[in-house]
mmCIF file with all atom_site columns, C-alpha atoms in Angstrom:
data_model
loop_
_atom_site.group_PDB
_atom_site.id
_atom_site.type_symbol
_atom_site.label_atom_id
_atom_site.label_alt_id
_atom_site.label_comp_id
_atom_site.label_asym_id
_atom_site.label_entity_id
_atom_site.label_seq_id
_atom_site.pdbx_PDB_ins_code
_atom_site.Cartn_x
_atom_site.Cartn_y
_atom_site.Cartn_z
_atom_site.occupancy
_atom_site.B_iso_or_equiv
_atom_site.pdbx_formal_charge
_atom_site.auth_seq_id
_atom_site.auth_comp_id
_atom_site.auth_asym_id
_atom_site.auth_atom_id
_atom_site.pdbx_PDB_model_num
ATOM 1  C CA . UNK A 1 1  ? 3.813  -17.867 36.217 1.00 87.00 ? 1  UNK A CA 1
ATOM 2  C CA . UNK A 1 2  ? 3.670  -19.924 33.338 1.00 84.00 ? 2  UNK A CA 1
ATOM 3  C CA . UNK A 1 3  ? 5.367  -19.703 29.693 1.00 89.00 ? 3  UNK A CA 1
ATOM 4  C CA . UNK A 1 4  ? 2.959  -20.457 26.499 1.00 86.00 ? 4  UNK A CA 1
ATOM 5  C CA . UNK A 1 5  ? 4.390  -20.102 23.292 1.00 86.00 ? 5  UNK A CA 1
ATOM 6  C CA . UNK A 1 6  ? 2.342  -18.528 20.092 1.00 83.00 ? 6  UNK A CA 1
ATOM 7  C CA . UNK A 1 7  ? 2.243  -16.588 17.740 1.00 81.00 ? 7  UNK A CA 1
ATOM 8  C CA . UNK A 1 8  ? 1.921  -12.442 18.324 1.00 77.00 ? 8  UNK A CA 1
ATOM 9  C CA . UNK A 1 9  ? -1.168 -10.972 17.319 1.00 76.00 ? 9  UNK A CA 1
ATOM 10 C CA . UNK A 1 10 ? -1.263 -8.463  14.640 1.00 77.00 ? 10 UNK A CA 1
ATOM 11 C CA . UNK A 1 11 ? -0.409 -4.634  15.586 1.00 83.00 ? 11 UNK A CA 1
ATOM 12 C CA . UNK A 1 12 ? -3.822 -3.555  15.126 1.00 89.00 ? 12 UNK A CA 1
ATOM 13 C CA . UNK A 1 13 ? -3.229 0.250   16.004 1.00 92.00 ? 13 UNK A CA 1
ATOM 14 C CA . UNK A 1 14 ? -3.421 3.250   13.634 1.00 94.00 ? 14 UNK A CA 1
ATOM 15 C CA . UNK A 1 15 ? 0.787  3.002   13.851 1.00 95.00 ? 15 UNK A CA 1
ATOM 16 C CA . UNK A 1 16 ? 0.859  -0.799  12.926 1.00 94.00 ? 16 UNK A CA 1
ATOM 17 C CA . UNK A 1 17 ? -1.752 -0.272  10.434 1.00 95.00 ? 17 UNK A CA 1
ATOM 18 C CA . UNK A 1 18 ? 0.079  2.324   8.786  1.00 97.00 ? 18 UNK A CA 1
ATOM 19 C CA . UNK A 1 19 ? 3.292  0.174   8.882  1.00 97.00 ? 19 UNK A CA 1
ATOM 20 C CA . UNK A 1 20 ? 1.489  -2.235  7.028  1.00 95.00 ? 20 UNK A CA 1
ATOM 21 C CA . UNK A 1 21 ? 0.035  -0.139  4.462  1.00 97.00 ? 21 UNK A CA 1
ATOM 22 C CA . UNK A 1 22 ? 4.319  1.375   3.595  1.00 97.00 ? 22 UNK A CA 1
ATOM 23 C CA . UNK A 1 23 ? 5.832  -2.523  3.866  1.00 96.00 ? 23 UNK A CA 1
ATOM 24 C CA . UNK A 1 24 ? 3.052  -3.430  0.819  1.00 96.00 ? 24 UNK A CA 1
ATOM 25 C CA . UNK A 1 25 ? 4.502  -0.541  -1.084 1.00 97.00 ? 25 UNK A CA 1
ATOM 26 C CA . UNK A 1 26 ? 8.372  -0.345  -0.497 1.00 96.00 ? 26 UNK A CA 1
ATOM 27 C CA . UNK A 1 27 ? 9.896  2.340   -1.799 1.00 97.00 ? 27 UNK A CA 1
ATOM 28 C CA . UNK A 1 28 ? 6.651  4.764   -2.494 1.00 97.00 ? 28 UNK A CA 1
ATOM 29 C CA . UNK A 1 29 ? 6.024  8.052   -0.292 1.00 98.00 ? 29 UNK A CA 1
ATOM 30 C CA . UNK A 1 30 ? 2.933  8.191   1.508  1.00 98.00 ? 30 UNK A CA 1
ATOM 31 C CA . UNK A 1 31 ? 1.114  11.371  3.713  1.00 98.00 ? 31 UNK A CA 1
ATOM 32 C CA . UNK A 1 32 ? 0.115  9.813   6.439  1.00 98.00 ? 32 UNK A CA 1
ATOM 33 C CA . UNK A 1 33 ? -0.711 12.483  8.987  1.00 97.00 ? 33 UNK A CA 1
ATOM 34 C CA . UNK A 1 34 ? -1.868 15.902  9.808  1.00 97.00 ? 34 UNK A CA 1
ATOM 35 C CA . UNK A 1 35 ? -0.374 17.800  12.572 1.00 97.00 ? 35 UNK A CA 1
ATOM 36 C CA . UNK A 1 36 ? -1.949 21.389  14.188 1.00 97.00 ? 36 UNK A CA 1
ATOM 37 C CA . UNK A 1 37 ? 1.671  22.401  15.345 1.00 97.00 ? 37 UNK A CA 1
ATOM 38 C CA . UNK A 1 38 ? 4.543  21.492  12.432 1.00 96.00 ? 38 UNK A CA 1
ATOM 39 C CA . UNK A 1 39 ? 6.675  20.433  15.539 1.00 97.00 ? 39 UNK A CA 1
ATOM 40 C CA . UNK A 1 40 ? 4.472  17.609  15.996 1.00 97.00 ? 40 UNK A CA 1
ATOM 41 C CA . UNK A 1 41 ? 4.766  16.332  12.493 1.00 98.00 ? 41 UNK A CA 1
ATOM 42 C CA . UNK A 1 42 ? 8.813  16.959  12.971 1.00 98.00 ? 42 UNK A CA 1
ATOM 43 C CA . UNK A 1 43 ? 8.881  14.955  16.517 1.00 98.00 ? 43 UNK A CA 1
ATOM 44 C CA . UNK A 1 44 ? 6.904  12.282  14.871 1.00 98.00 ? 44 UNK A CA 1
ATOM 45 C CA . UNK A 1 45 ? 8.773  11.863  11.348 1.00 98.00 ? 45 UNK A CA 1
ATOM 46 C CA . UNK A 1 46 ? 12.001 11.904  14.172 1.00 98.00 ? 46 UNK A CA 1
ATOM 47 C CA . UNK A 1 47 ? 10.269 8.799   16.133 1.00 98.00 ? 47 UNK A CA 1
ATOM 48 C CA . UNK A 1 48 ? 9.751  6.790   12.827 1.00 98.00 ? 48 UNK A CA 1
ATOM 49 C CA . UNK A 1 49 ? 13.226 7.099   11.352 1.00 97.00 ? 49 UNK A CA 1
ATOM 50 C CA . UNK A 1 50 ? 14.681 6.297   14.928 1.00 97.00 ? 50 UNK A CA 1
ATOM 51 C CA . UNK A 1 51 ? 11.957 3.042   15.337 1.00 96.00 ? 51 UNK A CA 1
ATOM 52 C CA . UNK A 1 52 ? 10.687 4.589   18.582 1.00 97.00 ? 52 UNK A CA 1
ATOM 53 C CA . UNK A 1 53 ? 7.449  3.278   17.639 1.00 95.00 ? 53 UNK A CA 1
ATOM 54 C CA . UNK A 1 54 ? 7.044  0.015   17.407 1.00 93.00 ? 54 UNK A CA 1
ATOM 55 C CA . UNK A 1 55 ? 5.331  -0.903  14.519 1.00 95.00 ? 55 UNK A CA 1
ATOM 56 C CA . UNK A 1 56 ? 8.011  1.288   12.798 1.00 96.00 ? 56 UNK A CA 1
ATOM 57 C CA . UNK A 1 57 ? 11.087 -0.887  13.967 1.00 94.00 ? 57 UNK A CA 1
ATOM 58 C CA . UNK A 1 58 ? 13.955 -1.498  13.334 1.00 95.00 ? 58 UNK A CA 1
ATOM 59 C CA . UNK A 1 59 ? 15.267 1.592   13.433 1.00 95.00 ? 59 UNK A CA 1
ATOM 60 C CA . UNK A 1 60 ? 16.202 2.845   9.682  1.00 95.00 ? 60 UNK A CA 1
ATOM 61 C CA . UNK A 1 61 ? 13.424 0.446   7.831  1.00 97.00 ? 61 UNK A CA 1
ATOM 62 C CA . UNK A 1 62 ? 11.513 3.496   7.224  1.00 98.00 ? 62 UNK A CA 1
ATOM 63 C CA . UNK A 1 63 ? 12.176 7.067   6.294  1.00 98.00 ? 63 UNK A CA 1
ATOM 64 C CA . UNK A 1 64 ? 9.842  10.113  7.291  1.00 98.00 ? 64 UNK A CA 1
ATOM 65 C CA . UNK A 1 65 ? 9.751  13.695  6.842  1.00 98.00 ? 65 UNK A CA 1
ATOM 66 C CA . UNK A 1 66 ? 7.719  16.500  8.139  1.00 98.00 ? 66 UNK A CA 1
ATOM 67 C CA . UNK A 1 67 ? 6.555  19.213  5.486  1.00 97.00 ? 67 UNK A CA 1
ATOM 68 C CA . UNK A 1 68 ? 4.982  22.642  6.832  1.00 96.00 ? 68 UNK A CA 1
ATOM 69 C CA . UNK A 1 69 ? 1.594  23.232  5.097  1.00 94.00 ? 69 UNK A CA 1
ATOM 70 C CA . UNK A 1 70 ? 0.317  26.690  6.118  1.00 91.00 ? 70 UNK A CA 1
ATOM 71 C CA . UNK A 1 71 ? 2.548  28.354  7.993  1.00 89.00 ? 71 UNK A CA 1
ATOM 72 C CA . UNK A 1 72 ? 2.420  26.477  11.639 1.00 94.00 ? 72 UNK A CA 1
ATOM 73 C CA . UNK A 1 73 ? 0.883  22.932  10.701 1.00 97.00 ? 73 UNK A CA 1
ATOM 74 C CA . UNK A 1 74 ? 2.545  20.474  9.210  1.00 97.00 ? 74 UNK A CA 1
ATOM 75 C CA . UNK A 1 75 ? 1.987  16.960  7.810  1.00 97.00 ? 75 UNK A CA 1
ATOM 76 C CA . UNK A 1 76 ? 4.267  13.520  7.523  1.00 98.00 ? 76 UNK A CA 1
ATOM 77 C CA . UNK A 1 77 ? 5.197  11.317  4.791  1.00 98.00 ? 77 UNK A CA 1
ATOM 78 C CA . UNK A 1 78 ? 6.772  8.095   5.245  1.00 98.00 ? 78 UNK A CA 1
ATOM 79 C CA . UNK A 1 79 ? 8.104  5.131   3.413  1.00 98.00 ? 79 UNK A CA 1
ATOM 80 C CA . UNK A 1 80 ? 9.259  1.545   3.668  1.00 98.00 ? 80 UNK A CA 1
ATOM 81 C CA . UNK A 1 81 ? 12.896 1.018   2.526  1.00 97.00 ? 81 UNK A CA 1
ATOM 82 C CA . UNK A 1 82 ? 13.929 -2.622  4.437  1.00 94.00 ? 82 UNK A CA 1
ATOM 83 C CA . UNK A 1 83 ? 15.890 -3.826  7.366  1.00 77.00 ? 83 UNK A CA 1
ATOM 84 C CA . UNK A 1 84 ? 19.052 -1.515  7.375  1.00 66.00 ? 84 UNK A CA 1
ATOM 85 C CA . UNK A 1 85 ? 22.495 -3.988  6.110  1.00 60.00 ? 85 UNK A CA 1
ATOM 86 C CA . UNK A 1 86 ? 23.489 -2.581  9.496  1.00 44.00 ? 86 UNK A CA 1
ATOM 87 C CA . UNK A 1 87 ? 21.549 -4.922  11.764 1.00 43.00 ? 87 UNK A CA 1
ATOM 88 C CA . UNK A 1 88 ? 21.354 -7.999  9.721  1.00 43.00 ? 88 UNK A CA 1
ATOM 89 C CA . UNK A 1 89 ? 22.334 -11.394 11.825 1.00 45.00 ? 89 UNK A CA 1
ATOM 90 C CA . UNK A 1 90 ? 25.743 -11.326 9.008  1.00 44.00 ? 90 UNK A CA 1
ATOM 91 C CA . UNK A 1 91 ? 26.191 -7.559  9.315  1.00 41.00 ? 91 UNK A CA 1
ATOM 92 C CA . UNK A 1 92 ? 26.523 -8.337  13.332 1.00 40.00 ? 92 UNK A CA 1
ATOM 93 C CA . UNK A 1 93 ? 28.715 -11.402 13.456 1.00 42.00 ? 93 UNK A CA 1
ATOM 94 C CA . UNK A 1 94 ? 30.102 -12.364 10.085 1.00 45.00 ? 94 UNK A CA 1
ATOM 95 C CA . UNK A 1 95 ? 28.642 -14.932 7.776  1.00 48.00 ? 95 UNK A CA 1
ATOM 96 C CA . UNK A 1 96 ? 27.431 -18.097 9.313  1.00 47.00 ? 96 UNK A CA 1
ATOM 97 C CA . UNK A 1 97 ? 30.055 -21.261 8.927  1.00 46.00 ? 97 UNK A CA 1
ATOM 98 C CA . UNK A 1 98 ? 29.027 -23.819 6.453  1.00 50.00 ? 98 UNK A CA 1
ATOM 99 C CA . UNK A 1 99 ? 28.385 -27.346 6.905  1.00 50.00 ? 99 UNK A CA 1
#
């Protein structure tokens, strides 16, 4: 077993792709899927809010919705807001001491 320190390769998957694509353009809504069933859109607009996907972490970066679009599919949108306050290094254990 050995330990070698580097640098992580980019998240080259459709999710970390996606990611990507919302952190360029905080703030602005974006479709970014299709779904046959609208509880698939719903169980994955539930998995980005909550950062069970990776790429989507922390938990409360991004925001997602599901929207039915003919009666049993539905489709996600998605967008970057920043790190919740919540989970920042001060938010967890005060402010750092000075000097």
């Amino acid at each position: 077993m050995h330990a070698r320190f580097d640098t992580l390769p980019d998240d080259d998957t459709a999710a970390g792709r996606t990611a990507r694509a919302l952190r360029e353009r905080p703030g602005d809504w974006a479709h970014i899927s299709d779904h046959d069933q609208k509880s698939q859109a719903a169980n994955l607009a539930y998995r980005i809010r909550q950062g069970k996907l990776r790429a989507f972490r922390p938990a409360g970066a991004f925001e997602a919705t599901s929207r039915t679009t003919d009666g049993t599919s539905g489709a996600v949108w998605a967008r970057y807001v920043g790190t919740p306050e919540a989970v920042s290094p001060a938010g967890l254990h005060g402010p750092r001491p000075s000097g």
